[in-house]
Every structure is written in C-alpha cells, then in structure tokens.
Short mmCIF file of C-alpha atoms in Angstrom, two decimals:
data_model
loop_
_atom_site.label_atom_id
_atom_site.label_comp_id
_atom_site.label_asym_id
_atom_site.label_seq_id
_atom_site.Cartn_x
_atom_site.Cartn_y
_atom_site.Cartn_z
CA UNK A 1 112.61 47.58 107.86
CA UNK A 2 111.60 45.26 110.81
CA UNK A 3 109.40 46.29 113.26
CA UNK A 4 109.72 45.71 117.32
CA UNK A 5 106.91 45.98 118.20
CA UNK A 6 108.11 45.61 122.07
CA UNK A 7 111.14 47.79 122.11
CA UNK A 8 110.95 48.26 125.83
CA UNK A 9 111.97 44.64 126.20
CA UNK A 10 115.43 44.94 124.52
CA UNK A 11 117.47 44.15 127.02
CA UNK A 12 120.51 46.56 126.98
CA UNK A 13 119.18 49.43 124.80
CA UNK A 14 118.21 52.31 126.16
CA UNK A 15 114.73 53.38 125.12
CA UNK A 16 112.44 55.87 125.84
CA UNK A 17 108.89 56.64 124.16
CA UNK A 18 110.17 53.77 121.91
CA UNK A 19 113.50 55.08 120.36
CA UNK A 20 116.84 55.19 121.29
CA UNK A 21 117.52 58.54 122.81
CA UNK A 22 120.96 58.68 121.39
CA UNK A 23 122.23 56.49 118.20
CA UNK A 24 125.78 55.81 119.87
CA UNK A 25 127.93 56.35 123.13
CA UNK A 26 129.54 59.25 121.68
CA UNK A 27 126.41 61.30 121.37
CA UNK A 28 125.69 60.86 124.78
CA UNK A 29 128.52 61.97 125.92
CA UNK A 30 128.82 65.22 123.58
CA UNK A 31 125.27 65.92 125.06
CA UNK A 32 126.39 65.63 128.67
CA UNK A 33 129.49 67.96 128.17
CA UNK A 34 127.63 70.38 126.91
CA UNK A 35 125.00 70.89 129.96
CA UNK A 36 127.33 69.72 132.04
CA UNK A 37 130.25 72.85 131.13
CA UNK A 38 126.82 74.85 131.10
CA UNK A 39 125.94 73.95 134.66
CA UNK A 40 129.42 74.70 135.64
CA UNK A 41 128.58 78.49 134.20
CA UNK A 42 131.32 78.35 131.49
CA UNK A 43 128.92 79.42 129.86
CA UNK A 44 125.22 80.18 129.17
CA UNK A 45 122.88 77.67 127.17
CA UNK A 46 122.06 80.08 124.92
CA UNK A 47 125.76 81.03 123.77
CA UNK A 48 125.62 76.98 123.22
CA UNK A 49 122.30 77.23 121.71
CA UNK A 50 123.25 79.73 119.60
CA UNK A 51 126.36 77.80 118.38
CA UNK A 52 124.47 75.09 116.98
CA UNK A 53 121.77 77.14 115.07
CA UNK A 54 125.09 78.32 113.05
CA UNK A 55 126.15 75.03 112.92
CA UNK A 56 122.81 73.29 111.56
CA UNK A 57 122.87 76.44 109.36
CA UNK A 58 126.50 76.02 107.99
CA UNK A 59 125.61 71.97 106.44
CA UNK A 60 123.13 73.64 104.59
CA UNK A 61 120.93 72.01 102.66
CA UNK A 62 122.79 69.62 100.31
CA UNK A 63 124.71 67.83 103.59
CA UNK A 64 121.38 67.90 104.95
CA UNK A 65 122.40 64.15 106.29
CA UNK A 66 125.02 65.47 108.88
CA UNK A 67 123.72 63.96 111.91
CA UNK A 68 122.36 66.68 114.51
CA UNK A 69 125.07 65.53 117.05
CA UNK A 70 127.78 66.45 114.41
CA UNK A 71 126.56 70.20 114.82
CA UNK A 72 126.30 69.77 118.40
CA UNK A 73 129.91 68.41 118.63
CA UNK A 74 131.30 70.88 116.62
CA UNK A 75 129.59 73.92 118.54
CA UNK A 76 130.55 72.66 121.41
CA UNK A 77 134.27 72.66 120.07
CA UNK A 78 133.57 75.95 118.68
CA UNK A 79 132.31 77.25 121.81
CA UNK A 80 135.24 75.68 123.93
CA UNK A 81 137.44 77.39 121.98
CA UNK A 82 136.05 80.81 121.73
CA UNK A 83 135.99 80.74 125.31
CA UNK A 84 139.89 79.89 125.65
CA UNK A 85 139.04 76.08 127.32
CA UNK A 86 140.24 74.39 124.40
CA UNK A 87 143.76 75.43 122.21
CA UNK A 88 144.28 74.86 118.43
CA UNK A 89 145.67 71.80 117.87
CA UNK A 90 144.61 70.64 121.14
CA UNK A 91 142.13 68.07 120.62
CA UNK A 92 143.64 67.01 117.29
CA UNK A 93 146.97 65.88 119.38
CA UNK A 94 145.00 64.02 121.89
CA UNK A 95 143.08 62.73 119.57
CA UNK A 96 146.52 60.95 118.03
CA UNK A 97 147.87 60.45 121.31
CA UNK A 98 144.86 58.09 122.42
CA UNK A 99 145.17 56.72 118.51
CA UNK A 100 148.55 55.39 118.89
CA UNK A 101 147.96 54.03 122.70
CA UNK A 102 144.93 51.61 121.21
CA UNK A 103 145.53 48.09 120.47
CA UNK A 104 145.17 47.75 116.88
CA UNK A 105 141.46 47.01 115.55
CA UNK A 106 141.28 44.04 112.90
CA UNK A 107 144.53 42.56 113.23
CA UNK A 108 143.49 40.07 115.70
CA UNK A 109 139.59 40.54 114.58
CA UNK A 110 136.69 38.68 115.44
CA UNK A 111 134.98 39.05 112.26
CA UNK A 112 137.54 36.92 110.06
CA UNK A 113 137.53 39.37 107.59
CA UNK A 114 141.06 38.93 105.85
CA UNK B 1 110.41 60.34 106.84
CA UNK B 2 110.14 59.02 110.28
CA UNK B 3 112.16 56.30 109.92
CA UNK B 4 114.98 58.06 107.22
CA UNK B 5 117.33 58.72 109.75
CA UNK B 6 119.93 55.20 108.99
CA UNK B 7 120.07 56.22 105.39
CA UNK B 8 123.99 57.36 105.89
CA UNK B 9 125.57 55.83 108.58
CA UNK B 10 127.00 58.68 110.78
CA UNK B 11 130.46 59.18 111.21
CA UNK B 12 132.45 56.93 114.24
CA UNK B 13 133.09 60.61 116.59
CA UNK B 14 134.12 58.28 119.41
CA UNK B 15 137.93 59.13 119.48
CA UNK B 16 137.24 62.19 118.96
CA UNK B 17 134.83 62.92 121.84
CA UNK B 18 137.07 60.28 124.13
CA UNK B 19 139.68 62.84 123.50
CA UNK B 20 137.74 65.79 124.32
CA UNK B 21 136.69 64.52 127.78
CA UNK B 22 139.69 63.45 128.24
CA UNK B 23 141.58 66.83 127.88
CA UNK B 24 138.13 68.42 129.57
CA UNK B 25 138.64 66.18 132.92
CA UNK B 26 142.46 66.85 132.84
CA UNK B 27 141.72 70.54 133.31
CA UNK B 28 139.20 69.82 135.75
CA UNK B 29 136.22 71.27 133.73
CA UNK B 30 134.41 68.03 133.56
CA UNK B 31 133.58 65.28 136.03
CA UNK B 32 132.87 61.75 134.28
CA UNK B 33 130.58 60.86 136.76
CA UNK B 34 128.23 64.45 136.20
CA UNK B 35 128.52 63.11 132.84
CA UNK B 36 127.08 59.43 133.39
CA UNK B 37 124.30 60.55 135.41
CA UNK B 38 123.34 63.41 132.62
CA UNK B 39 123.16 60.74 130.80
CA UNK B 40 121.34 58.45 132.92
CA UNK B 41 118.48 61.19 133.21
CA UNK B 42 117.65 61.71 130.18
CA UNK B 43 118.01 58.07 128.82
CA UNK B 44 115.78 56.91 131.65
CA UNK B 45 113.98 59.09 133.59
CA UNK B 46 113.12 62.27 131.53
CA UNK B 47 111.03 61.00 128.93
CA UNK B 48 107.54 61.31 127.53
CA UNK B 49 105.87 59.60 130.37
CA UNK B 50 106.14 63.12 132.12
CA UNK B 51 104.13 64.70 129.61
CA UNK B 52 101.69 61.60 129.51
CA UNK B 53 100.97 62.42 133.35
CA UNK B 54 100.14 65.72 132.48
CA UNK B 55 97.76 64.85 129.58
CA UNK B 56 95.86 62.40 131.81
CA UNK B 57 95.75 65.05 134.61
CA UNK B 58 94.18 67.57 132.50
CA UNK B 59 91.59 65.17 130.58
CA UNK B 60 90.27 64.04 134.21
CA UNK B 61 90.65 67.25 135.98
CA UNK B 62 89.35 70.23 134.34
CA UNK B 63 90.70 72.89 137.03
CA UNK B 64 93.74 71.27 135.98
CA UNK B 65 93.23 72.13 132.76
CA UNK B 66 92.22 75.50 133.13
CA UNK B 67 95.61 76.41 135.15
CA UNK B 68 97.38 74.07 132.04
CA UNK B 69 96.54 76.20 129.50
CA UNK B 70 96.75 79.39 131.42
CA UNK B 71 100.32 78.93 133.08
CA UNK B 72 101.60 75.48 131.38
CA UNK B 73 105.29 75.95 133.44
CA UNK B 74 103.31 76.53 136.85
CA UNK B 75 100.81 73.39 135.93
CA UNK B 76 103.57 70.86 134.87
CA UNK B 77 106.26 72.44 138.31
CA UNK B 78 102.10 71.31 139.97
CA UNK B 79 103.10 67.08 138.85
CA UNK B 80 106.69 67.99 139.78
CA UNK B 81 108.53 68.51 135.95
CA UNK B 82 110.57 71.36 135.31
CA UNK B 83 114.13 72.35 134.68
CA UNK B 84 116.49 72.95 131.58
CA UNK B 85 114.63 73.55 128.71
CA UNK B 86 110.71 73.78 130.21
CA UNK B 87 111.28 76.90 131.84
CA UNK B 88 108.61 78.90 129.07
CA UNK B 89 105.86 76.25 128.90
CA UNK B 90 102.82 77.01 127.04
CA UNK B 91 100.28 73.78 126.08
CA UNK B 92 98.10 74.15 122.96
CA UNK B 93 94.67 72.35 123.54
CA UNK B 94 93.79 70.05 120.22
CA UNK B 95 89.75 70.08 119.61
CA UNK B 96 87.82 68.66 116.48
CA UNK B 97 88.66 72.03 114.71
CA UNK B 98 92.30 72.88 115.68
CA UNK B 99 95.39 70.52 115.49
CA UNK B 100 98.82 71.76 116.96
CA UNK B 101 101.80 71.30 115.02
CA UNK B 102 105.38 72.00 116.97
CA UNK B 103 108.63 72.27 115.60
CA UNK B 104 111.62 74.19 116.13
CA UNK B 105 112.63 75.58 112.52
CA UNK B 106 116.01 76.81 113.54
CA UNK B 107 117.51 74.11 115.91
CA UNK B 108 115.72 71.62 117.85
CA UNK B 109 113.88 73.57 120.63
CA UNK B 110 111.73 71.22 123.12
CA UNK B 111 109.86 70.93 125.81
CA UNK B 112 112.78 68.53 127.88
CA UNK B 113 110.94 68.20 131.16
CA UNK B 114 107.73 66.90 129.90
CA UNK B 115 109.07 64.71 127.07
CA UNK B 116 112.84 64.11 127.26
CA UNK B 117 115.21 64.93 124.70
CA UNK B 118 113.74 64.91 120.48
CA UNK B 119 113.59 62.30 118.03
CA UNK B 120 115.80 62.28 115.44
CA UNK B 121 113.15 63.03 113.02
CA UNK B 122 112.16 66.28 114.80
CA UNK B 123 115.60 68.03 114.51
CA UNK B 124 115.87 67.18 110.70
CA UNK B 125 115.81 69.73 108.12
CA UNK B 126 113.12 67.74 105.66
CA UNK B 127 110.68 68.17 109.32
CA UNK B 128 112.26 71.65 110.36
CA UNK B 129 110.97 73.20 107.16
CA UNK B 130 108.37 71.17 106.06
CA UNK B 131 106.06 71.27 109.00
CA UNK B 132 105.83 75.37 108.56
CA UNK B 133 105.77 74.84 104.61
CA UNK B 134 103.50 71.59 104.10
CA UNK B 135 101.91 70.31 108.00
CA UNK B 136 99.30 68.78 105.91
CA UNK B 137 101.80 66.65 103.81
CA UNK B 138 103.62 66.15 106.97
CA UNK B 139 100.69 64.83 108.82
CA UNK B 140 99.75 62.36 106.41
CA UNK B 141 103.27 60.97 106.09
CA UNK B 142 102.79 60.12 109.71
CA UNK B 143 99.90 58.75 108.64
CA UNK B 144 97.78 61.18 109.91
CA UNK B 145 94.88 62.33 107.40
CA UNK B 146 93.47 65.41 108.94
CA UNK B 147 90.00 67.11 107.05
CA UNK B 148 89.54 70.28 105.35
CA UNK B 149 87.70 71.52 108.04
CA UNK B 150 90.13 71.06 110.76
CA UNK B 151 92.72 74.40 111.67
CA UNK B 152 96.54 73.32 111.60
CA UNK B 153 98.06 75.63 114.09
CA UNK B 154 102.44 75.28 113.53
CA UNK B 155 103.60 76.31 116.70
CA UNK B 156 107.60 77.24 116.08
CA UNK B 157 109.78 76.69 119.11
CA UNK B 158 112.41 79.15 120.29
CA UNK B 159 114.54 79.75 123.37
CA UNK B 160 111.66 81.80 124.25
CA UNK B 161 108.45 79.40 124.20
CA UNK B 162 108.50 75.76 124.52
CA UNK B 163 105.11 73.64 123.55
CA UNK B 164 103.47 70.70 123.64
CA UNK B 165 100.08 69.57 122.26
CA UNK B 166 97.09 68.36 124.86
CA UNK B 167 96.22 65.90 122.87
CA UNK B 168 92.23 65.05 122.32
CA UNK B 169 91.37 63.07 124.73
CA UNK B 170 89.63 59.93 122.52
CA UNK B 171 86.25 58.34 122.98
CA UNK B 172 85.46 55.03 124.66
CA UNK B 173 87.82 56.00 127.50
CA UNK B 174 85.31 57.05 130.10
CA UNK B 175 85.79 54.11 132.33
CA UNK B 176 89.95 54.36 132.93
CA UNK B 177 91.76 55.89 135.59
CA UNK B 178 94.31 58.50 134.98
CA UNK B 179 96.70 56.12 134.89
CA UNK B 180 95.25 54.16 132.51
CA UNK B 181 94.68 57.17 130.24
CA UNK B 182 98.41 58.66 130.82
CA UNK B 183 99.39 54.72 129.13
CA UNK B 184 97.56 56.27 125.89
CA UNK B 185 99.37 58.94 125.56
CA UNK B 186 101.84 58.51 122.88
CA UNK B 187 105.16 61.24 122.34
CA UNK B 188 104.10 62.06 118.83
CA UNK B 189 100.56 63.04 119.97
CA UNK B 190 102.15 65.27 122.24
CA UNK B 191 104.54 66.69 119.13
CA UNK B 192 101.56 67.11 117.15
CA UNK B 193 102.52 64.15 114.40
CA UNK B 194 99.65 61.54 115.62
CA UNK B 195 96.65 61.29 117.92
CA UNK B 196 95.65 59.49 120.73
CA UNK B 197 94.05 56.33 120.01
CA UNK B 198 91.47 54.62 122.28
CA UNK B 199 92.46 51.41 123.58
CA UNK B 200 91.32 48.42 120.65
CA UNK B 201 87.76 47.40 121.78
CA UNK B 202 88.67 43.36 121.90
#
C-alpha cells in the first residue's frame, strides 16, 4: 500500500490528523442526522448510543467487516422508527422512488466498459 | 491492523441515506444545511490539533498540568474545547513506568472535543477486544515495543468517562515554544497506540 506521506496536501479530501474522517459522503451524512435529530431533542444521545452498541453487537464476530457506519445507519433507522419518525416501508419506497427518477448509470458510461 | 480497514469494500448506502434525508427534511425534522455544517466541524475544525494544544500546554505549564489531571473537562473548557462527547474528561499522564491504553470495548466512545471523531481502526472489533486482551501485542503492531518494566494501564471508555493520554513529553525539545511542541503531538499518542517523537536532529 502507498504511502502519502503529505496527506494534508490532497487537494479535495478531507483530512484530519492524517485520515479521512469519513470513507464516503454517505457516512457523513448518517453522522450528521444523527446529532443533528439529537440536538433537535428527538431524542437523547444515549438512546442513540445505546442503539448502536446493539447494533455492533448484533454483526457479531464472523461479519466483523460491517463497516461501523453500517451499525450507525441502521440504529439510527432503528431508533427513527421506535420513536414513530419513520413508518415501515417508508424508507424502502423512497428509496425506489429516487431509484426510478435517476438517469441510468452505465448506459451512457464513461468507463467504456461494454 | 491499522491499515485493514479497505479489505471489503463497504457497501454503496448512498440511496439509501439520500432517501432518508430526504423523507427526514420533508417532515421538517432535518435541515440540510445543520447537516453540512455538522459536517464541516468535524471534518475540519474538531480534530486532534485540539488535544495537541492541550498536550503542549501542560508540558510547558505545570499549574496547567496539575488542574489537567485533576479536572481534565474544566482544563480543556480553560483552551476553549468542550461539547458533545467531552463532557466527562479525565487525562491519564504517561511516565517511563506507566503507558495509557484507551479504547471503548463496547462502541466507539471518545474524547470528540479534543481529538475529533475516531479512526476507523479504533471502533473495530480486532482493536475493541484486543487492546483489553493483548495491549502489548497491540502496541507492537503499531510498532510500538514497550519493556517489561513499563505498566500498561487500558483505560475503557463509556458514556460515563472519556480519556485521552498526556503523552511523554520527549527529550531534545527544551528549546521549542508551545507551539512548536503542540506540532509533535501526534493523534495516536494521544490514543495511547504511539509516542511522541522528538523532532529528527538534522
């Protein structure tokens, strides 16, 4: 694995104490809805906190690979729902809704894959 | 083990969190902008560098020091760091005889005013249970080779107790200003995983 040995000079990744804080975009923003619902008192950090213990403790050891923001995403659905912000079905429709209004990936690709 | 984190490539979540903002902001729970400047904070201005400042400060100041160890959350509020996640501070001194280990076994419990959010090696299970089980082993995968006659304390994060490691402050560092010394100070020294290493003589 290549070293860089001046990561601060990447231009356009965001680095602190020499790694990326978070691995993707979606991280990010799974960590910002959390506080951020938290702030808004929908509830307490440590119902969230709580939450994703059971969640690191539920991959157990043999999917020890799930990424932590997996767990974190799927306590913070968990808690969502427990707290009557978020309906069954719910995200899985929006999540096809926004799936059918995206232009199609590949068919026009850059890669030139075919 | 530091750097095992790209074996798998994680799952693309993207849709799915787009979608759960999404529905979020439509019910007026969530505003995108809160969100980008969460995100702004802790990707670049909540960070190790905080900690760092608080090292130097108690290496040069030994009043400092004192009121560091005693009261860590009252000494860090002192340089102006507090908030979410710092609010039950407590700084474990390292000497020639005792290093600090910290780890959250259960989660990923740390200290996010003084040194931002955790590295991804710090909330994985191999660390979570390994530093309690092995620290040794653990050290000297970081390449860290401590002697028999040195104390590993483990210090196990909760919701409780946050900590972070004052660092030994190295030799050959008598001339530099606190400034200069807070540019030493590494994150994983303050973890527990490394020391601080003198600036190379040229």
């Amino acid at each position: 694995m290549s070293q860089n040995p001046k990561l601060e000079d990447v231009p356009g990744v965001r680095r602190l104490g020499g790694e990326a804080v978070f691995q993707s975009p979606w991280e990010a923003r799974s960590f910002a809805m959390a506080l951020s619902l938290a702030g808004e008192g929908r509830y307490g950090w440590e119902e969230f906190r709580a939450r994703l213990i059971a969640e690191i403790n539920r991959q157990g050891q043999a999917e020890a690979r799930q990424a932590y923001y997996e767990s974190w995403l799927k306590a913070f659905e968990r808690l969502l729902a427990d707290k009557g912000l978020l309906s069954p079905g719910e995200l899985e429709s929006k999540v096809a809704e926004l799936a059918a209004a995206a232009p199609p990936r590949g068919a026009h690709g850059h890669g030139g894959n075919s | 083990m530091s750097n095992q984190h790209r074996n798998a490539p994680a799952p693309d979540l993207s849709l799915r969190v787009k979608a759960l903002e999404a529905i979020l902001v439509e019910k007026g729970l969530l505003d995108p902008q809160t969100l980008d400047l969460l995100i702004d904070a802790y990707e670049n201005k909540v960070g190790p560098r905080n900690g760092a400042r608080v090292v130097a400060r108690a290496w040069v100041d030994p009043a400092y020091k004192d009121r560091l160890l005693s009261d860590a959350t009252a000494a860090i509020a002192e340089l102006g760091y507090g908030g979410l996640e710092g609010a039950y501070m407590r700084v474990v001194e390292n000497t020639p005889t005792v290093h600090n280990l910290v780890v959250c076994t259960l989660c990923s419990c740390y200290p996010w005013p003084v040194l931002g959010l955790p590295p991804v090696w710090y909330k994985s299970a191999p660390y979570r249970s390994r530093a309690v089980s092995d620290p040794r082993g653990v050290l000297r995968e970081f390449g860290l080779e401590l002697g028999p006659e040195v104390e590993i304390r483990v210090w196990d994060s909760s919701a409780e107790q946050r900590y972070m490691v004052l660092p030994e402050r190295p030799g050959g560092t008598a001339h530099l200003s606190e400034e200069q010394l807070a540019a030493l100070v590494t994150r994983d020294s303050m973890i527990g995983v490394a020391k601080v290493k003198a600036p190379a003589t040229r």
